[in-house]
């Protein structure tokens, strides 16, 4: 039996990395084996990966030596950082550098870096169309990732920078699904005006990443963008209405109102939606459905994702808008 090339999957116990780990583990003919990187090898998700055939290795992105050990002997790596755990772009950049350094040290043949745009290239900090956050960012959870691309480029390791899209799963896990308004009718609130939002099933991010690894030479040194479908808020509301068999009305939340919502990260997300709105053609243009489907023939559009997931969307909380 030929040895399989090991992919060290950062975030394997989470959404993006988990999708990649499952894509590899579910393909018995895969040329790759999964090394699941986690801080908590005893967690249920880590145990499930081990039971499905992954090697589980403990490492912490805040401990560079542990990441180097975890990458040792691997062929490639999938690298993702989780801004929402600490809300610090500086920490995210530090972790990205740790990943790039470890990839170089281990002599990896290919790395996928899950990134997003540094929005300051289009909206400099002195552009007052949206507030500057934490003194030097416009969309902190985007900017730190985009500002980290160079660590991978400078490492000399063949890297694909992967621009991901809004997870439709946010409608389940982030309370972004439709909610009843005062009259009991469902309202889908999103600050996107009449512009299109590229979205996708998070499980498809990992499946697309798997497609990239299988054609790694083609994507070395490239930035590629993936998405399941580009839809306006009104189109999403219509698809939701069809899925639930109820009227769903789109509420176009003003950016300023969204930034003022009372949850951590509201200003960051308000700026993010404004960026996607103001740069619709660039943002959508960087994320092609056809390209994503070429990497992952099972790519879901919003309606097919809804058909499989609508029962998980909580419809009962009061509308926040
Ligand atoms: N929500 C969206 O629509 C969206 C869209 C595009 C991009 N993103 C980006 O996606 C990222 C999060 O990815 P996700 O959704 O896959 O995350 P997730 O499901 O919340 O899981 C986070 C993963 O990161 C791992 N992790 C976090 N800190 C770590 C550390 N210090 N050392 C080692 N592993 C660590 C966790 O592993 P253990 O806990 O097992 O150690 C876990 O597997 C965020 O940065 C976000 O900005 C989100």
XYZ file of C-alpha atoms and ligand atoms in Angstrom:
369
model
C 0.000 0.000 0.000
C 1.393 3.434 -0.894
C 1.805 5.855 1.999
C -0.724 8.639 2.011
C 0.432 12.250 2.206
C -0.455 13.717 5.590
C -2.462 16.937 5.724
C -2.155 18.722 9.075
C -5.607 20.237 9.500
C -5.734 23.204 11.857
C -9.251 23.786 13.141
C -10.167 20.160 12.394
C -12.543 20.132 15.375
C -14.257 23.251 13.986
C -16.326 24.161 10.955
C -13.826 24.886 8.153
C -11.124 22.386 9.100
C -13.770 19.824 10.059
C -15.222 19.994 6.553
C -11.800 19.286 5.052
C -11.064 16.469 7.508
C -14.409 14.813 6.719
C -13.931 15.295 2.951
C -10.619 13.425 3.111
C -11.753 10.750 5.599
C -14.935 10.020 3.606
C -12.932 9.347 0.433
C -11.382 5.913 0.775
C -9.368 6.512 -2.416
C -7.917 9.766 -1.095
C -4.182 10.277 -1.591
C -4.218 12.097 1.764
C -4.426 11.182 5.429
C -5.718 13.578 8.114
C -3.720 14.838 11.061
C -6.239 16.734 13.143
C -4.667 19.554 15.137
C -6.434 20.515 18.348
C -5.726 21.898 21.799
C -8.145 19.360 23.234
C -7.573 15.800 21.989
C -10.130 14.603 24.566
C -12.999 16.689 23.164
C -15.936 14.897 21.535
C -15.084 16.378 18.113
C -11.461 15.212 18.362
C -12.571 11.741 19.431
C -15.023 11.561 16.513
C -12.203 12.432 14.097
C -9.971 9.755 15.633
C -12.790 7.218 15.329
C -13.160 8.149 11.640
C -9.464 7.456 11.018
C -7.668 10.743 11.729
C -4.446 11.003 13.670
C -5.130 13.541 16.436
C -2.203 15.744 17.487
C -2.233 18.336 20.247
C -0.965 21.829 19.451
C -1.810 25.400 20.354
C -1.360 28.259 17.873
C -0.127 30.347 20.800
C 2.712 27.857 21.347
C 4.920 27.923 18.201
C 6.985 24.878 19.257
C 3.834 22.769 19.486
C 2.762 23.824 15.958
C 6.208 22.953 14.577
C 5.971 19.491 16.138
C 2.452 19.070 14.780
C 3.510 19.913 11.197
C 6.597 17.704 11.253
C 6.417 14.924 8.666
C 3.255 16.276 7.036
C 2.959 16.919 3.282
C 0.612 19.877 3.574
C -1.518 21.900 5.938
C -4.840 23.685 6.104
C -4.444 26.809 8.219
C -7.282 28.750 9.815
C -7.364 31.122 12.788
C -10.396 31.870 14.929
C -10.777 35.631 15.414
C -14.022 35.229 17.346
C -12.291 33.450 20.203
C -10.256 36.541 21.189
C -11.366 39.477 18.939
C -7.735 40.502 18.394
C -6.312 41.056 14.885
C -2.820 41.237 16.434
C -3.218 37.785 17.924
C -4.598 36.475 14.644
C -1.540 37.846 12.796
C 0.794 36.318 15.376
C -0.898 32.939 14.980
C -0.705 33.226 11.177
C 3.025 33.918 11.408
C 3.429 30.920 13.697
C 1.670 28.775 11.088
C 3.771 30.096 8.194
C 7.017 29.631 10.152
C 6.067 26.081 11.125
C 5.137 25.263 7.511
C 8.564 26.453 6.370
C 10.341 24.575 9.153
C 8.558 21.339 8.304
C 9.257 21.768 4.570
C 5.587 21.406 3.690
C 4.787 20.988 -0.004
C 1.539 22.930 0.083
C -0.426 25.108 2.490
C -3.942 26.481 2.256
C -4.312 29.708 4.238
C -7.948 30.535 4.954
C -7.943 34.279 4.553
C -10.127 37.295 3.813
C -9.495 40.718 2.264
C -7.548 43.420 4.078
C -10.367 45.944 3.604
C -8.018 48.877 4.237
C -6.666 48.464 0.696
C -10.034 49.838 -0.519
C -11.130 51.748 2.583
C -8.040 53.362 4.142
C -8.300 54.132 7.854
C -8.800 57.842 7.098
C -11.849 57.069 4.898
C -14.745 58.066 7.128
C -17.503 56.212 5.300
C -17.234 53.708 8.172
C -15.681 54.048 11.631
C -12.098 52.979 12.248
C -12.060 50.249 14.885
C -9.310 49.447 17.418
C -7.367 52.468 16.080
C -6.191 50.900 12.835
C -8.760 48.553 11.348
C -11.947 48.858 9.354
C -13.053 45.207 9.505
C -10.771 43.732 12.177
C -11.618 40.067 11.518
C -10.893 40.555 7.802
C -7.936 42.921 8.014
C -5.770 40.758 10.284
C -6.197 37.786 7.968
C -5.465 39.746 4.788
C -2.489 41.427 6.448
C -1.116 37.958 7.196
C -0.997 36.662 3.607
C 2.555 37.930 3.265
C 3.807 35.627 6.053
C 2.943 32.659 3.855
C 4.274 34.262 0.664
C 7.550 35.146 2.386
C 7.896 31.651 3.884
C 8.610 30.301 0.407
C 6.136 27.444 0.996
C 3.760 26.854 -1.928
C 0.578 28.436 -0.603
C -2.974 28.964 -1.792
C -4.669 31.929 -0.143
C -8.318 30.904 0.107
C -10.926 33.680 0.245
C -13.971 32.184 1.944
C -17.581 33.420 2.004
C -20.270 34.187 4.595
C -21.478 30.915 6.129
C -25.194 30.294 5.629
C -24.729 28.288 8.864
C -24.729 31.701 10.625
C -28.514 31.501 10.264
C -28.367 28.489 12.613
C -25.476 29.233 14.975
C -25.328 33.026 14.990
C -29.043 33.776 15.274
C -29.106 35.410 11.827
C -32.178 33.511 10.602
C -35.609 35.109 10.093
C -37.480 36.169 13.246
C -41.120 37.103 13.789
C -41.814 40.868 13.677
C -44.495 42.603 15.741
C -47.222 41.323 13.434
C -45.916 37.741 13.695
C -44.692 37.719 10.078
C -41.118 36.508 9.550
C -38.472 39.161 8.909
C -35.013 38.413 7.529
C -32.682 41.226 8.601
C -29.407 41.823 6.768
C -27.477 45.034 6.080
C -26.850 44.455 2.370
C -29.184 46.956 0.650
C -29.919 45.567 -2.815
C -26.438 44.095 -3.245
C -25.463 40.440 -3.505
C -23.850 38.584 -0.626
C -21.638 35.632 -1.576
C -22.557 32.825 0.810
C -21.944 29.126 1.219
C -22.421 26.072 3.405
C -19.416 25.954 5.701
C -19.020 22.225 5.026
C -18.345 23.167 1.379
C -15.326 25.277 2.367
C -13.531 22.127 3.459
C -14.669 20.241 0.366
C -13.333 23.023 -1.873
C -10.076 23.002 0.101
C -9.848 19.271 -0.614
C -10.277 20.042 -4.343
C -7.414 22.545 -4.107
C -5.116 20.022 -2.405
C -5.821 17.478 -5.163
C -4.730 20.050 -7.778
C -2.152 21.759 -5.571
C 0.387 22.588 -8.302
C -2.249 24.566 -10.185
C -2.944 26.825 -7.206
C 0.519 27.417 -5.757
C 1.096 31.094 -5.096
C -2.499 31.933 -6.068
C -5.357 33.607 -4.247
C -8.662 31.916 -5.039
C -12.181 32.689 -3.816
C -15.024 30.269 -3.163
C -18.780 30.629 -2.742
C -22.001 28.666 -3.111
C -24.201 31.438 -4.522
C -24.354 35.247 -4.750
C -27.740 36.428 -3.442
C -29.371 39.687 -2.402
C -31.132 39.898 0.957
C -34.457 39.920 -0.901
C -33.480 36.765 -2.816
C -32.428 35.073 0.428
C -35.738 36.066 2.036
C -37.625 34.613 -0.944
C -35.689 31.330 -0.702
C -36.333 31.227 3.067
C -40.046 31.869 2.465
C -40.194 29.012 -0.024
C -38.323 26.658 2.322
C -40.557 27.474 5.317
C -43.782 27.778 3.339
C -44.351 31.195 4.979
C -43.938 34.762 3.892
C -40.477 36.107 4.796
C -39.821 39.826 4.315
C -36.337 41.260 3.866
C -35.424 44.082 6.253
C -32.489 46.094 4.920
C -30.782 47.043 8.197
C -28.940 50.383 7.984
C -25.200 49.863 8.565
C -25.178 52.363 11.436
C -28.008 50.533 13.177
C -26.215 47.189 12.772
C -22.965 48.606 14.181
C -24.925 49.719 17.256
C -26.473 46.303 18.006
C -25.707 45.016 21.464
C -23.480 42.017 20.800
C -19.689 41.670 20.697
C -18.349 42.281 17.198
C -21.444 44.189 15.953
C -19.355 47.168 14.740
C -16.874 44.832 13.014
C -19.718 42.988 11.256
C -21.532 46.228 10.396
C -18.382 47.462 8.658
C -17.967 44.067 6.996
C -21.442 44.193 5.465
C -20.882 47.766 4.330
C -17.607 46.733 2.668
C -19.336 43.840 0.874
C -22.116 46.229 -0.142
C -19.884 49.082 -1.318
C -17.520 46.774 -3.220
C -20.100 44.300 -4.485
C -18.533 43.749 -7.874
C -14.986 43.277 -6.522
C -16.121 41.080 -3.610
C -18.413 38.892 -5.717
C -15.915 38.942 -8.580
C -13.269 37.394 -6.334
C -15.598 34.423 -5.572
C -16.836 32.317 -8.466
C -19.564 29.679 -8.112
C -18.379 27.831 -11.228
C -14.803 27.690 -9.963
C -15.987 26.474 -6.559
C -18.066 23.746 -8.221
C -15.030 22.655 -10.257
C -13.234 22.052 -6.946
C -16.274 20.497 -5.259
C -18.923 19.027 -7.567
C -21.290 18.588 -4.570
C -21.330 22.373 -3.954
C -24.687 23.446 -2.487
C -26.677 26.507 -3.483
C -28.793 28.297 -0.867
C -31.986 26.383 -1.651
C -30.322 22.988 -1.451
C -28.578 24.002 1.790
C -31.935 25.181 3.191
C -33.674 21.949 2.196
C -31.148 20.033 4.310
C -30.824 22.530 7.189
C -34.005 24.588 7.601
C -35.171 22.571 10.615
C -32.087 23.743 12.533
C -32.941 27.443 12.070
C -34.588 28.905 15.191
C -37.524 31.094 14.133
C -38.894 32.127 17.499
C -36.753 34.931 19.033
C -37.921 38.514 18.647
C -36.531 40.395 15.646
C -33.521 42.519 16.573
C -34.160 45.140 13.923
N -18.879 32.888 10.179
C -18.627 33.213 8.918
O -19.535 33.508 8.124
C -17.205 33.209 8.423
C -16.970 33.348 7.055
C -15.652 33.345 6.592
C -14.603 33.218 7.498
N -14.861 33.086 8.830
C -13.706 32.958 9.747
O -13.634 31.629 10.192
C -12.775 31.579 11.335
C -13.236 30.488 12.266
O -13.217 29.262 11.594
P -14.306 28.139 11.939
O -15.668 28.718 11.739
O -13.926 26.906 11.234
O -14.067 28.014 13.531
P -14.847 27.194 14.644
O -15.833 26.242 14.058
O -15.327 28.177 15.665
O -13.659 26.358 15.299
C -12.469 26.974 15.702
C -11.344 25.988 15.463
O -10.103 26.639 15.660
C -9.309 25.876 16.537
N -8.483 26.797 17.321
C -8.841 28.017 17.794
N -7.824 28.563 18.499
C -6.805 27.657 18.466
C -5.497 27.650 19.008
N -5.027 28.673 19.767
N -4.723 26.579 18.769
C -5.185 25.544 18.042
N -6.409 25.486 17.484
C -7.214 26.538 17.704
C -10.291 25.114 17.400
O -9.648 23.924 17.855
P -9.745 23.334 19.365
O -10.760 24.153 20.118
O -10.149 21.897 19.183
O -8.362 23.475 19.897
C -11.408 24.813 16.409
O -11.140 23.654 15.677
C -12.867 32.971 11.972
O -11.592 33.560 12.058
C -13.805 33.750 11.036
O -13.395 35.089 10.878
C -16.128 33.047 9.305
